[in-house]
PDB file of C-alpha atoms in Angstrom:
ATOM      1  CA  UNK Q   5       9.286   9.079   7.740  1.00  0.00           C
ATOM      2  CA  UNK Q   6       6.630  11.800   7.845  1.00  0.00           C
ATOM      3  CA  UNK Q   7       3.108  10.412   8.335  1.00  0.00           C
ATOM      4  CA  UNK Q   8       0.211  12.832   7.826  1.00  0.00           C
ATOM      5  CA  UNK Q   9      -3.127  12.097   9.507  1.00  0.00           C
ATOM      6  CA  UNK Q  10      -6.308  13.631   8.078  1.00  0.00           C
ATOM      7  CA  UNK Q  11      -9.726  13.623   9.713  1.00  0.00           C
ATOM      8  CA  UNK Q  12     -12.798  13.182   7.499  1.00  0.00           C
ATOM      9  CA  UNK Q  13     -10.815  13.681   4.308  1.00  0.00           C
ATOM     10  CA  UNK Q  14     -12.695  12.886   1.133  1.00  0.00           C
ATOM     11  CA  UNK Q  15     -11.442   9.563  -0.146  1.00  0.00           C
ATOM     12  CA  UNK Q  16     -12.195   8.033  -3.518  1.00  0.00           C
ATOM     13  CA  UNK Q  17     -13.609   4.549  -3.934  1.00  0.00           C
ATOM     14  CA  UNK Q  18     -10.400   3.588  -5.758  1.00  0.00           C
ATOM     15  CA  UNK Q  19      -8.208   4.804  -2.880  1.00  0.00           C
ATOM     16  CA  UNK Q  20     -10.412   2.978  -0.377  1.00  0.00           C
ATOM     17  CA  UNK Q  21     -10.280  -0.257  -2.373  1.00  0.00           C
ATOM     18  CA  UNK Q  22      -6.506   0.087  -2.761  1.00  0.00           C
ATOM     19  CA  UNK Q  23      -5.860   0.443   0.974  1.00  0.00           C
ATOM     20  CA  UNK Q  24      -8.272  -2.396   1.770  1.00  0.00           C
ATOM     21  CA  UNK Q  25      -6.436  -4.581  -0.741  1.00  0.00           C
ATOM     22  CA  UNK Q  26      -2.942  -3.565   0.398  1.00  0.00           C
ATOM     23  CA  UNK Q  27      -3.841  -4.283   4.010  1.00  0.00           C
ATOM     24  CA  UNK Q  28      -5.409  -7.671   3.171  1.00  0.00           C
ATOM     25  CA  UNK Q  29      -8.707  -6.426   4.661  1.00  0.00           C
ATOM     26  CA  UNK Q  30     -10.006  -6.501   1.097  1.00  0.00           C
ATOM     27  CA  UNK Q  31     -10.393 -10.253   1.541  1.00  0.00           C
ATOM     28  CA  UNK Q  32     -13.218  -9.461   3.997  1.00  0.00           C
ATOM     29  CA  UNK Q  33     -14.794  -6.471   2.245  1.00  0.00           C
ATOM     30  CA  UNK Q  34     -16.957  -6.208  -0.894  1.00  0.00           C
ATOM     31  CA  UNK Q  35     -14.232  -4.568  -2.999  1.00  0.00           C
ATOM     32  CA  UNK Q  36     -15.875  -5.713  -6.251  1.00  0.00           C
ATOM     33  CA  UNK Q  37     -19.151  -3.961  -5.369  1.00  0.00           C
ATOM     34  CA  UNK Q  38     -18.472  -0.285  -6.111  1.00  0.00           C
ATOM     35  CA  UNK Q  39     -21.929   0.845  -4.990  1.00  0.00           C
ATOM     36  CA  UNK Q  40     -21.429  -0.699  -1.551  1.00  0.00           C
ATOM     37  CA  UNK Q  41     -17.893   0.648  -1.244  1.00  0.00           C
ATOM     38  CA  UNK Q  42     -19.123   4.135  -2.144  1.00  0.00           C
ATOM     39  CA  UNK Q  43     -21.903   3.863   0.442  1.00  0.00           C
ATOM     40  CA  UNK Q  44     -19.414   2.687   3.084  1.00  0.00           C
ATOM     41  CA  UNK Q  45     -17.430   5.881   2.550  1.00  0.00           C
ATOM     42  CA  UNK Q  46     -20.360   8.277   2.254  1.00  0.00           C
ATOM     43  CA  UNK Q  47     -22.177   6.982   5.330  1.00  0.00           C
ATOM     44  CA  UNK Q  48     -19.240   6.791   7.723  1.00  0.00           C
ATOM     45  CA  UNK Q  49     -19.294   9.257  10.600  1.00  0.00           C
ATOM     46  CA  UNK Q  50     -15.518   9.278  10.996  1.00  0.00           C
ATOM     47  CA  UNK Q  51     -12.838   8.593   8.408  1.00  0.00           C
ATOM     48  CA  UNK Q  52      -9.209   9.096   9.332  1.00  0.00           C
ATOM     49  CA  UNK Q  53      -6.423   8.455   6.862  1.00  0.00           C
ATOM     50  CA  UNK Q  54      -2.673   8.159   7.237  1.00  0.00           C
ATOM     51  CA  UNK Q  55      -0.592   9.254   4.256  1.00  0.00           C
ATOM     52  CA  UNK Q  56       3.069   9.129   3.360  1.00  0.00           C
ATOM     53  CA  UNK Q  57       4.201  11.271   0.425  1.00  0.00           C
ATOM     54  CA  UNK Q  58       0.530  11.992  -0.431  1.00  0.00           C
ATOM     55  CA  UNK Q  59      -0.269   8.262  -0.699  1.00  0.00           C
ATOM     56  CA  UNK Q  60      -2.848   6.828   1.682  1.00  0.00           C
ATOM     57  CA  UNK Q  61      -1.249   3.955   3.579  1.00  0.00           C
ATOM     58  CA  UNK Q  62      -3.922   3.419   6.245  1.00  0.00           C
ATOM     59  CA  UNK Q  63      -7.526   4.208   7.109  1.00  0.00           C
ATOM     60  CA  UNK Q  64      -9.871   4.030  10.081  1.00  0.00           C
ATOM     61  CA  UNK Q  65     -13.585   4.189   9.265  1.00  0.00           C
ATOM     62  CA  UNK Q  66     -16.228   4.360  11.994  1.00  0.00           C
ATOM     63  CA  UNK Q  67     -19.971   4.640  12.566  1.00  0.00           C
ATOM     64  CA  UNK Q  68     -20.926   6.357  15.826  1.00  0.00           C
ATOM     65  CA  UNK Q  69     -23.357   8.414  17.894  1.00  0.00           C
ATOM     66  CA  UNK Q  70     -20.255  10.115  19.417  1.00  0.00           C
ATOM     67  CA  UNK Q  71     -21.579   9.635  22.969  1.00  0.00           C
ATOM     68  CA  UNK Q  72     -22.117   6.003  23.860  1.00  0.00           C
ATOM     69  CA  UNK Q  73     -20.673   3.735  21.199  1.00  0.00           C
ATOM     70  CA  UNK Q  74     -18.477   3.855  18.144  1.00  0.00           C
ATOM     71  CA  UNK Q  75     -18.231   0.914  15.778  1.00  0.00           C
ATOM     72  CA  UNK Q  76     -14.765   0.894  14.238  1.00  0.00           C
ATOM     73  CA  UNK Q  77     -15.785  -0.878  11.078  1.00  0.00           C
ATOM     74  CA  UNK Q  78     -12.443  -0.696   9.265  1.00  0.00           C
ATOM     75  CA  UNK Q  79      -8.880  -0.374  10.456  1.00  0.00           C
ATOM     76  CA  UNK Q  80      -6.651  -1.035   7.480  1.00  0.00           C
ATOM     77  CA  UNK Q  81      -2.898  -0.478   7.293  1.00  0.00           C
ATOM     78  CA  UNK Q  82      -0.906  -1.311   4.172  1.00  0.00           C
ATOM     79  CA  UNK Q  83       1.187  -4.398   4.992  1.00  0.00           C
ATOM     80  CA  UNK Q  84       4.372  -2.461   4.067  1.00  0.00           C
ATOM     81  CA  UNK Q  85       3.667  -0.021   6.912  1.00  0.00           C
ATOM     82  CA  UNK Q  86       2.391  -2.332   9.643  1.00  0.00           C
ATOM     83  CA  UNK Q  87       4.161  -2.556  13.006  1.00  0.00           C
ATOM     84  CA  UNK Q  88       4.990   1.158  12.912  1.00  0.00           C
ATOM     85  CA  UNK Q  89       2.234   2.328  15.300  1.00  0.00           C
ATOM     86  CA  UNK Q  90       0.010   3.696  12.531  1.00  0.00           C
ATOM     87  CA  UNK Q  91      -3.018   1.573  13.457  1.00  0.00           C
ATOM     88  CA  UNK Q  92      -2.744   2.549  17.104  1.00  0.00           C
ATOM     89  CA  UNK Q  93      -2.427   6.225  16.141  1.00  0.00           C
ATOM     90  CA  UNK Q  94      -5.532   5.964  13.920  1.00  0.00           C
ATOM     91  CA  UNK Q  95      -7.499   4.515  16.835  1.00  0.00           C
ATOM     92  CA  UNK Q  96      -6.268   7.359  19.035  1.00  0.00           C
ATOM     93  CA  UNK Q  97      -7.410   9.872  16.404  1.00  0.00           C
ATOM     94  CA  UNK Q  98     -10.857   8.212  16.356  1.00  0.00           C
ATOM     95  CA  UNK Q  99     -11.015   8.465  20.159  1.00  0.00           C
ATOM     96  CA  UNK Q 100     -10.236  12.186  19.964  1.00  0.00           C
ATOM     97  CA  UNK Q 101     -13.485  12.652  17.997  1.00  0.00           C
ATOM     98  CA  UNK Q 102     -15.606  10.982  20.702  1.00  0.00           C
ATOM     99  CA  UNK Q 103     -17.103  11.843  24.072  1.00  0.00           C
ATOM    100  CA  UNK Q 104     -14.972  10.558  26.964  1.00  0.00           C
ATOM    101  CA  UNK Q 105     -17.674   7.991  27.834  1.00  0.00           C
ATOM    102  CA  UNK Q 106     -17.907   6.582  24.313  1.00  0.00           C
ATOM    103  CA  UNK Q 107     -16.614   3.036  23.806  1.00  0.00           C
ATOM    104  CA  UNK Q 108     -15.032   1.779  20.613  1.00  0.00           C
ATOM    105  CA  UNK Q 109     -16.415  -1.540  19.446  1.00  0.00           C
ATOM    106  CA  UNK Q 110     -14.991  -3.657  16.629  1.00  0.00           C
ATOM    107  CA  UNK Q 111     -15.039  -7.102  15.102  1.00  0.00           C
ATOM    108  CA  UNK Q 112     -11.507  -8.357  14.635  1.00  0.00           C
ATOM    109  CA  UNK Q 113     -10.167 -10.267  11.684  1.00  0.00           C
ATOM    110  CA  UNK Q 114      -8.970 -13.642  13.009  1.00  0.00           C
ATOM    111  CA  UNK Q 115      -5.297 -12.764  12.482  1.00  0.00           C
ATOM    112  CA  UNK Q 116      -5.634  -9.471  14.379  1.00  0.00           C
ATOM    113  CA  UNK Q 117      -7.065 -10.659  17.706  1.00  0.00           C
ATOM    114  CA  UNK Q 118      -3.700 -10.550  19.483  1.00  0.00           C
ATOM    115  CA  UNK Q 119      -3.020  -7.056  18.123  1.00  0.00           C
ATOM    116  CA  UNK Q 120      -6.140  -5.591  19.732  1.00  0.00           C
ATOM    117  CA  UNK Q 121      -5.412  -7.266  23.060  1.00  0.00           C
ATOM    118  CA  UNK Q 122      -1.873  -5.845  22.966  1.00  0.00           C
ATOM    119  CA  UNK Q 123      -3.093  -2.263  22.499  1.00  0.00           C
ATOM    120  CA  UNK Q 124      -5.601  -2.309  25.352  1.00  0.00           C
ATOM    121  CA  UNK Q 125      -8.861  -3.666  23.939  1.00  0.00           C
ATOM    122  CA  UNK Q 126     -10.869  -6.120  26.024  1.00  0.00           C
ATOM    123  CA  UNK Q 127     -12.252  -9.142  24.220  1.00  0.00           C
ATOM    124  CA  UNK Q 128     -16.012  -9.624  24.451  1.00  0.00           C
ATOM    125  CA  UNK Q 129     -17.335 -13.134  24.066  1.00  0.00           C
ATOM    126  CA  UNK Q 130     -20.927 -12.460  23.053  1.00  0.00           C
ATOM    127  CA  UNK Q 131     -20.885 -10.489  19.830  1.00  0.00           C
ATOM    128  CA  UNK Q 132     -23.567 -11.482  17.347  1.00  0.00           C
ATOM    129  CA  UNK Q 133     -24.258 -10.743  13.693  1.00  0.00           C
ATOM    130  CA  UNK Q 134     -27.411 -11.091  11.596  1.00  0.00           C
ATOM    131  CA  UNK Q 135     -27.342 -11.121   7.814  1.00  0.00           C
ATOM    132  CA  UNK Q 136     -30.376 -10.263   5.740  1.00  0.00           C
TER     133      UNK Q 136
END
């Protein structure tokens, strides 16, 4: 299976919603709010997609200063293509865009906590969020 990785490829709101839905991450994202979805794409610093036969099957979307920290806000892999190393490869592609000192930070979906531990992430016990 030939997987093509693209860095900062333009992605449509429909393609983004489709991969969020197919990965089940859509349950945690505002997929019914097209304005927000569009803004999420337009204001990302890094977007990396994985495609098979010209169909996007995974995406990594990040906000970063490229030097100190990088918030990996979305890592979504279509459930049909999970457990093939695509997510790990997307993270590696994000790292390639960053300074060697830059840390990747993310908030894990509850079902994915073991995945991140298995690929080398360290769990942090004091993350906080504030909603407006």
